[in-house]
PDB file of C-alpha atoms in Angstrom:
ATOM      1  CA  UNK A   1       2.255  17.297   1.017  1.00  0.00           C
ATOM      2  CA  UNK A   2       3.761  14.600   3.076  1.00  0.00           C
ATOM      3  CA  UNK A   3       6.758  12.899   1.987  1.00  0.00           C
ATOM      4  CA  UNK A   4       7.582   9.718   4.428  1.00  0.00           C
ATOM      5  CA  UNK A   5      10.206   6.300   3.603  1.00  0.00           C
ATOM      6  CA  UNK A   6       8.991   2.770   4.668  1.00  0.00           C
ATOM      7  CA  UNK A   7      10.890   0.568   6.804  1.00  0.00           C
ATOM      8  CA  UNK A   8      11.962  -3.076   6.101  1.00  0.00           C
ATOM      9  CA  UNK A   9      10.502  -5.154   8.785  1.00  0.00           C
ATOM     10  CA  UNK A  10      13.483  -6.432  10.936  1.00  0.00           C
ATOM     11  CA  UNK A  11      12.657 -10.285  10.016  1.00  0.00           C
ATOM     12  CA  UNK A  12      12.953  -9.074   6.219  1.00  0.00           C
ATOM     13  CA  UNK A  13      15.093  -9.128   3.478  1.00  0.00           C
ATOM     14  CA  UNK A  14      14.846  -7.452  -0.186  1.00  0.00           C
ATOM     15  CA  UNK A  15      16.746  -6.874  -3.236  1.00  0.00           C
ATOM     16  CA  UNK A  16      14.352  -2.982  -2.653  1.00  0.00           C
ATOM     17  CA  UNK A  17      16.924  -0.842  -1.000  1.00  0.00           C
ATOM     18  CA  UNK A  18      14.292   1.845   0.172  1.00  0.00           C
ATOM     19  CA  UNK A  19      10.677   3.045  -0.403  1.00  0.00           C
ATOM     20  CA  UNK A  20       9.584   6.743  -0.743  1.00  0.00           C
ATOM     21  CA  UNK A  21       6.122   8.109  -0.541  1.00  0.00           C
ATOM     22  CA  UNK A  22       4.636  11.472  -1.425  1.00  0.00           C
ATOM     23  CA  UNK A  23       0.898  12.086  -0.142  1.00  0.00           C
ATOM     24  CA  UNK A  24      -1.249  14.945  -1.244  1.00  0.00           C
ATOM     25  CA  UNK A  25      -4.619  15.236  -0.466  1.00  0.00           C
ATOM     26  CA  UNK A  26      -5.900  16.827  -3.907  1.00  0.00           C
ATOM     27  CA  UNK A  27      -8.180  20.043  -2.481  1.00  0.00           C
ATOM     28  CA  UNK A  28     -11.327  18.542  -4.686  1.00  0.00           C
ATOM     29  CA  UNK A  29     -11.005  15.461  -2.326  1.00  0.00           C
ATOM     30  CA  UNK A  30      -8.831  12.290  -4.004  1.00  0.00           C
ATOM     31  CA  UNK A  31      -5.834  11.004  -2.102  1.00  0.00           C
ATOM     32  CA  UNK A  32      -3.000  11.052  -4.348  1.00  0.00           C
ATOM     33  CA  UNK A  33       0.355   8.632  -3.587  1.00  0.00           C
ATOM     34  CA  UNK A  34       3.585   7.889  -4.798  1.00  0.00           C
ATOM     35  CA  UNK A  35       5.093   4.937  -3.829  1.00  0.00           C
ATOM     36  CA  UNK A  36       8.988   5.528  -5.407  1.00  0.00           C
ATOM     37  CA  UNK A  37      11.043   1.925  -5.162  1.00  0.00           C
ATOM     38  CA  UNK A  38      14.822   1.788  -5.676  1.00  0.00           C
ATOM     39  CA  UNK A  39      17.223  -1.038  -5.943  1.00  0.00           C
ATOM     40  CA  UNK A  40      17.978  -4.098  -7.457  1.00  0.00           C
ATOM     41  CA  UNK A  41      14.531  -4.123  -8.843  1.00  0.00           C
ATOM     42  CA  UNK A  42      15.478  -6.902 -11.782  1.00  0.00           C
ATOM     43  CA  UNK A  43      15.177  -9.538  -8.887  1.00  0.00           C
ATOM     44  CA  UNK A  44      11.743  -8.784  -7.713  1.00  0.00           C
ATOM     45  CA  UNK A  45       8.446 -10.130  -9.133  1.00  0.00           C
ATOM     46  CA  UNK A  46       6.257  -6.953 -10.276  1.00  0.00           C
ATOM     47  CA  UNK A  47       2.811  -8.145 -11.093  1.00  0.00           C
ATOM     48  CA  UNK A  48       1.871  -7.949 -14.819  1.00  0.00           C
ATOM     49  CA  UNK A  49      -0.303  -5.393 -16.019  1.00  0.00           C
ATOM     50  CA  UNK A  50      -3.444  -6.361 -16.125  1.00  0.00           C
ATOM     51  CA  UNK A  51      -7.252  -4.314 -16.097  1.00  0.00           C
ATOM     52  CA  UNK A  52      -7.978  -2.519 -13.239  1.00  0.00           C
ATOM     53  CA  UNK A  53     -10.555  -4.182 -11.475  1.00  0.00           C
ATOM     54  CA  UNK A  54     -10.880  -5.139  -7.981  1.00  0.00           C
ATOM     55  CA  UNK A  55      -8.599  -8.475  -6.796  1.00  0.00           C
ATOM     56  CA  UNK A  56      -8.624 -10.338  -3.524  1.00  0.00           C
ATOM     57  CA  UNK A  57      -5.510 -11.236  -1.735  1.00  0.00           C
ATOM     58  CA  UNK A  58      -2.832  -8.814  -3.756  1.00  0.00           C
ATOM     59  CA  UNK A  59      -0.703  -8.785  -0.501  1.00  0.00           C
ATOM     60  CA  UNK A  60       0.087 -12.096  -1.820  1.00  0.00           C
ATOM     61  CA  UNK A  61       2.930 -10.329  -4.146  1.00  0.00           C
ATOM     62  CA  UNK A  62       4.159  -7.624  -4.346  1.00  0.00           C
ATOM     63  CA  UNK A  63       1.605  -4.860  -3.921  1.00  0.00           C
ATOM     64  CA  UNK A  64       1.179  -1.252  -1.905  1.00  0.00           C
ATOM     65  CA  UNK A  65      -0.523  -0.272   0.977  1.00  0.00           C
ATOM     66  CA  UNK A  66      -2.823   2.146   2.668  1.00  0.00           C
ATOM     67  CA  UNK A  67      -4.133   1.845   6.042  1.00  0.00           C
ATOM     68  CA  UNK A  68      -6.812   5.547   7.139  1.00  0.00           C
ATOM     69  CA  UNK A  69      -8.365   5.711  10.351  1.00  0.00           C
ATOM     70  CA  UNK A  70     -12.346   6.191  10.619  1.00  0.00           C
ATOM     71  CA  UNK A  71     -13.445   6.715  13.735  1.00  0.00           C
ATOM     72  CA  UNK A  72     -13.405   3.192  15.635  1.00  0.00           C
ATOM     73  CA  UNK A  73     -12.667   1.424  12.500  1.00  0.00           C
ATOM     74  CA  UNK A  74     -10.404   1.705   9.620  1.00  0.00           C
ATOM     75  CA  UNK A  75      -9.857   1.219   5.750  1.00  0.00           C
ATOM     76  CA  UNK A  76      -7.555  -1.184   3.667  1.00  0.00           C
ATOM     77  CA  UNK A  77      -6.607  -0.082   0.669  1.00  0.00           C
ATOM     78  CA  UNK A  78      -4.480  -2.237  -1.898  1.00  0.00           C
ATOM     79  CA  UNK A  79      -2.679  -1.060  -5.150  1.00  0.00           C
ATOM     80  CA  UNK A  80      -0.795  -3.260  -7.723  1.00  0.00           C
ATOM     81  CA  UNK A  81       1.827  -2.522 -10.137  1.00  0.00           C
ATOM     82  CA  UNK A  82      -0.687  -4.368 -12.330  1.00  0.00           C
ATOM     83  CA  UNK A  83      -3.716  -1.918 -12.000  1.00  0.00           C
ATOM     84  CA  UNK A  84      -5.332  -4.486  -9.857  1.00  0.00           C
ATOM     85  CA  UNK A  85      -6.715  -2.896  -6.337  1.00  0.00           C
ATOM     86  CA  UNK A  86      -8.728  -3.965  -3.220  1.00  0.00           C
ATOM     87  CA  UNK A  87     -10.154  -1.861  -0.454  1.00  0.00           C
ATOM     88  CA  UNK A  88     -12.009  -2.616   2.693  1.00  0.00           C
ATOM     89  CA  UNK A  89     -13.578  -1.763   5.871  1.00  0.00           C
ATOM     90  CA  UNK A  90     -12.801  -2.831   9.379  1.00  0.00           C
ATOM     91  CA  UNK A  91     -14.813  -2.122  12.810  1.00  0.00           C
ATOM     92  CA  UNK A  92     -12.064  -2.720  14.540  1.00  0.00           C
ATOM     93  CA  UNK A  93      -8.545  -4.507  14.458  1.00  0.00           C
ATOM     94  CA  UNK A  94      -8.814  -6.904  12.107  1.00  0.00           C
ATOM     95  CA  UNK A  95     -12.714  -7.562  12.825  1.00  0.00           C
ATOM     96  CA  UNK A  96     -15.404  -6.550  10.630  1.00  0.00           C
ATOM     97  CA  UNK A  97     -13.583  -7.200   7.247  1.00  0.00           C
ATOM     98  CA  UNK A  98     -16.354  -6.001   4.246  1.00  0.00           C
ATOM     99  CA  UNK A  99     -15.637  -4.756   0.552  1.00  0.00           C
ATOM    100  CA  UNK A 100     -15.438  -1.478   0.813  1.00  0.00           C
ATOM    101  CA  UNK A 101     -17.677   0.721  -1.983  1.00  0.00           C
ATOM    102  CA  UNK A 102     -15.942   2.969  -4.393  1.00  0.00           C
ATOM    103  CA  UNK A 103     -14.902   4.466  -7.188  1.00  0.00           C
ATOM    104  CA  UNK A 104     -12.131   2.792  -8.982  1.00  0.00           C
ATOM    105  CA  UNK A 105      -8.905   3.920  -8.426  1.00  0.00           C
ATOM    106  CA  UNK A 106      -6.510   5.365 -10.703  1.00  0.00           C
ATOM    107  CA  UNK A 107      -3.387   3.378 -10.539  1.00  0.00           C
ATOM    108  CA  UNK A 108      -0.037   3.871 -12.849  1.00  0.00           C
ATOM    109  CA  UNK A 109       3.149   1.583 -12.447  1.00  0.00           C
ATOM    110  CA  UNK A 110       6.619   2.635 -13.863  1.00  0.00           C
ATOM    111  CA  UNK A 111       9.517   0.383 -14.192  1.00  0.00           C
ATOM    112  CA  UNK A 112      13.356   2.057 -15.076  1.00  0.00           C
ATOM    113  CA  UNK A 113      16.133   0.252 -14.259  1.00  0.00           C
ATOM    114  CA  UNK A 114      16.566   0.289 -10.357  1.00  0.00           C
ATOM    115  CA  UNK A 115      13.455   2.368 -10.005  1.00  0.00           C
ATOM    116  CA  UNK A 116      10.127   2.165 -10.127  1.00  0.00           C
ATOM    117  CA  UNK A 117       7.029   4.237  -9.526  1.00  0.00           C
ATOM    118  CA  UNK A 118       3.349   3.623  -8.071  1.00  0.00           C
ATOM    119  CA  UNK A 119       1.062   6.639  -8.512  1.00  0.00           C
ATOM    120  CA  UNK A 120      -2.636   6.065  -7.078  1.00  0.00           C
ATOM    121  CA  UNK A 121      -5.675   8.389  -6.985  1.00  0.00           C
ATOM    122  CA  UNK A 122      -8.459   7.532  -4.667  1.00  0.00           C
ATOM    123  CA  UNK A 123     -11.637   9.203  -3.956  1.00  0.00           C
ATOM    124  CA  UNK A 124     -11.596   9.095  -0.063  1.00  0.00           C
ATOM    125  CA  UNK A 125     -14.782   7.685   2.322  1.00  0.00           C
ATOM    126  CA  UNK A 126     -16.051  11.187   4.273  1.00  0.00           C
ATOM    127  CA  UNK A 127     -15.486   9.180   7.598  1.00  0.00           C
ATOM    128  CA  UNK A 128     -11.221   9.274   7.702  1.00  0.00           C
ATOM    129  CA  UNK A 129     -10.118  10.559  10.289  1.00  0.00           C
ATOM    130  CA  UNK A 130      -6.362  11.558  10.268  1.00  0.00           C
ATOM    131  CA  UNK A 131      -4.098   8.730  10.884  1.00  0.00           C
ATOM    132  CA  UNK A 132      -2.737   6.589   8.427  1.00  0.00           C
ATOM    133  CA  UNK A 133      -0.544   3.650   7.678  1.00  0.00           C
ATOM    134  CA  UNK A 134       1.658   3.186   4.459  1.00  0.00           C
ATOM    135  CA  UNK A 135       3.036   0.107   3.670  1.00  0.00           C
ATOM    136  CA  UNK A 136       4.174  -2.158   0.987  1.00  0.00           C
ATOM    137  CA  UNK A 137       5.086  -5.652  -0.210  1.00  0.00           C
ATOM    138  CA  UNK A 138       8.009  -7.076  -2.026  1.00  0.00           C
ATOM    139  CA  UNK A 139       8.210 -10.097  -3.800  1.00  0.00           C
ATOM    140  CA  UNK A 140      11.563 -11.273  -5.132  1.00  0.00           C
ATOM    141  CA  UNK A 141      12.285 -14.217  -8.176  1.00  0.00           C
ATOM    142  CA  UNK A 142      12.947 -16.601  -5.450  1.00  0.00           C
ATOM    143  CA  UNK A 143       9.238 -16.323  -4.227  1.00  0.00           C
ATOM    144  CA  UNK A 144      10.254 -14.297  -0.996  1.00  0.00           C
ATOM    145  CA  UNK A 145       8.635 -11.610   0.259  1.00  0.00           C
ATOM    146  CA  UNK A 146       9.316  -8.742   2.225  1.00  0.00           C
ATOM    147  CA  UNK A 147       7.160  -6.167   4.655  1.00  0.00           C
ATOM    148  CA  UNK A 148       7.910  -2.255   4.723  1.00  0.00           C
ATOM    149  CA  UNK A 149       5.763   0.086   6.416  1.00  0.00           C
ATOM    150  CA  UNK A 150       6.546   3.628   8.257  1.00  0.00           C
ATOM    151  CA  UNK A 151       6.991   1.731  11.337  1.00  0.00           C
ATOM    152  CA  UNK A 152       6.742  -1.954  12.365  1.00  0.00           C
ATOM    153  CA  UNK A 153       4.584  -3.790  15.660  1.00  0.00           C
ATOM    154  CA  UNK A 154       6.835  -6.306  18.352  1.00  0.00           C
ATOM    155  CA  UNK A 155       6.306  -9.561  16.446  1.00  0.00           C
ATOM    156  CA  UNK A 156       5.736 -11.001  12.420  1.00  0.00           C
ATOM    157  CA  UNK A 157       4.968  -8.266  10.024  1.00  0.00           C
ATOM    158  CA  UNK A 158       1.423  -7.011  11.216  1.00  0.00           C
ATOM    159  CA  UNK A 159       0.096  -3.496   8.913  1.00  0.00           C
ATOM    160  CA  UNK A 160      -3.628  -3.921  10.745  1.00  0.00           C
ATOM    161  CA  UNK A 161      -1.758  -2.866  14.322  1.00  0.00           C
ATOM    162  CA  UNK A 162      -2.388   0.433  15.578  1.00  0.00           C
ATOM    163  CA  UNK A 163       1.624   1.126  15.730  1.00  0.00           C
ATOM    164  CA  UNK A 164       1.683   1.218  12.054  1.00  0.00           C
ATOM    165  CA  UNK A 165      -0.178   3.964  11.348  1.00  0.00           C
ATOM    166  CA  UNK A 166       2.600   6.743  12.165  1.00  0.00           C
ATOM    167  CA  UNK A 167       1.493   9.155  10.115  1.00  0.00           C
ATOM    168  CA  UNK A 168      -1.309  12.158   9.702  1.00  0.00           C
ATOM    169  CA  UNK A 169      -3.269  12.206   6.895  1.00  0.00           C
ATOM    170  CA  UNK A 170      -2.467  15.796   5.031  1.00  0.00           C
ATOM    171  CA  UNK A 171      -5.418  17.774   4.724  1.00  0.00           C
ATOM    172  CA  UNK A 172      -7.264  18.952   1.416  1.00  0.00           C
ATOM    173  CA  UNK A 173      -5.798  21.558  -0.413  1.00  0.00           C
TER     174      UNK A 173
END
């Protein structure tokens, strides 16, 4: 298991004080994540629930991310506190966007007091290769949002550049 904390971009501000992740890679295959919030979580804007189908454009509030190498491309995969998700496949660096295929994930969202908790389970493409890139977005009542991830690019909040993904991907098991 890998346990890693996200990073407020330095151009950021949020009422979330920090972000935890666990990652296990479940030894039939899925990905399994945590996302663990903490702070003043009564002034952010958590998505409603709603069914889980795939949703364009969840980045748009608050939402988690995860970003897996494959080979000279890489995945895009987006979770909502709402069940909503998104996931897609790049050739490169932001080029090559296309829906990516698969199963739909399993996501649960719990909300006590100053913390909350994102669990995901996702059936993996065969084609990841190792490195990966956890993020997330925060959107508080005054319509502001924030950027975490593991670690940040020079420049505006960026999850697509190679700097972000800072971590391995655990293997099965």
């Amino acid at each position: 298991m890998l346990k890693c904390s996200l990073s407020l971009h330095p151009d950021s501000r949020s009422p979330v004080e920090s972000i935890e992740i666990a990652v296990l890679r479940d030894a039939s295959g899925p990905l399994l994540l945590t996302y663990h919030l903490f702070g003043a979580l009564n002034r952010v804007i958590f998505p409603p629930a709603r069914p889980s189908l795939r949703t364009d454009e969840l980045w748009k509030h608050s939402c988690v991310e995860a970003f897996l190498a494959a080979g000279s491309g890489y995945y895009e995969l987006n979770f909502s506190p709402s069940s909503q998700w998104a996931a897609y496949r790049f050739d490169s660096y932001r080029t090559g966007m296309q829906d990516l295929r698969m199963p739909t994930p399993l996501v649960s969202w719990k909300l006590e007091g100053e913390r909350a908790e994102l669990a995901v389970r996702v059936e993996l493409p065969l084609d990841v290769s190792g490195s990966l890139g956890l993020s997330a977005v925060i959107e508080d009542i005054e319509g502001k949002r924030s950027f975490w991830a593991l670690a940040h690019s020079p420049g505006p909040p960026d999850f697509h550049n190679a700097a972000c993904f800072a971590a391995e991907l655990p293997p099965a098991g």
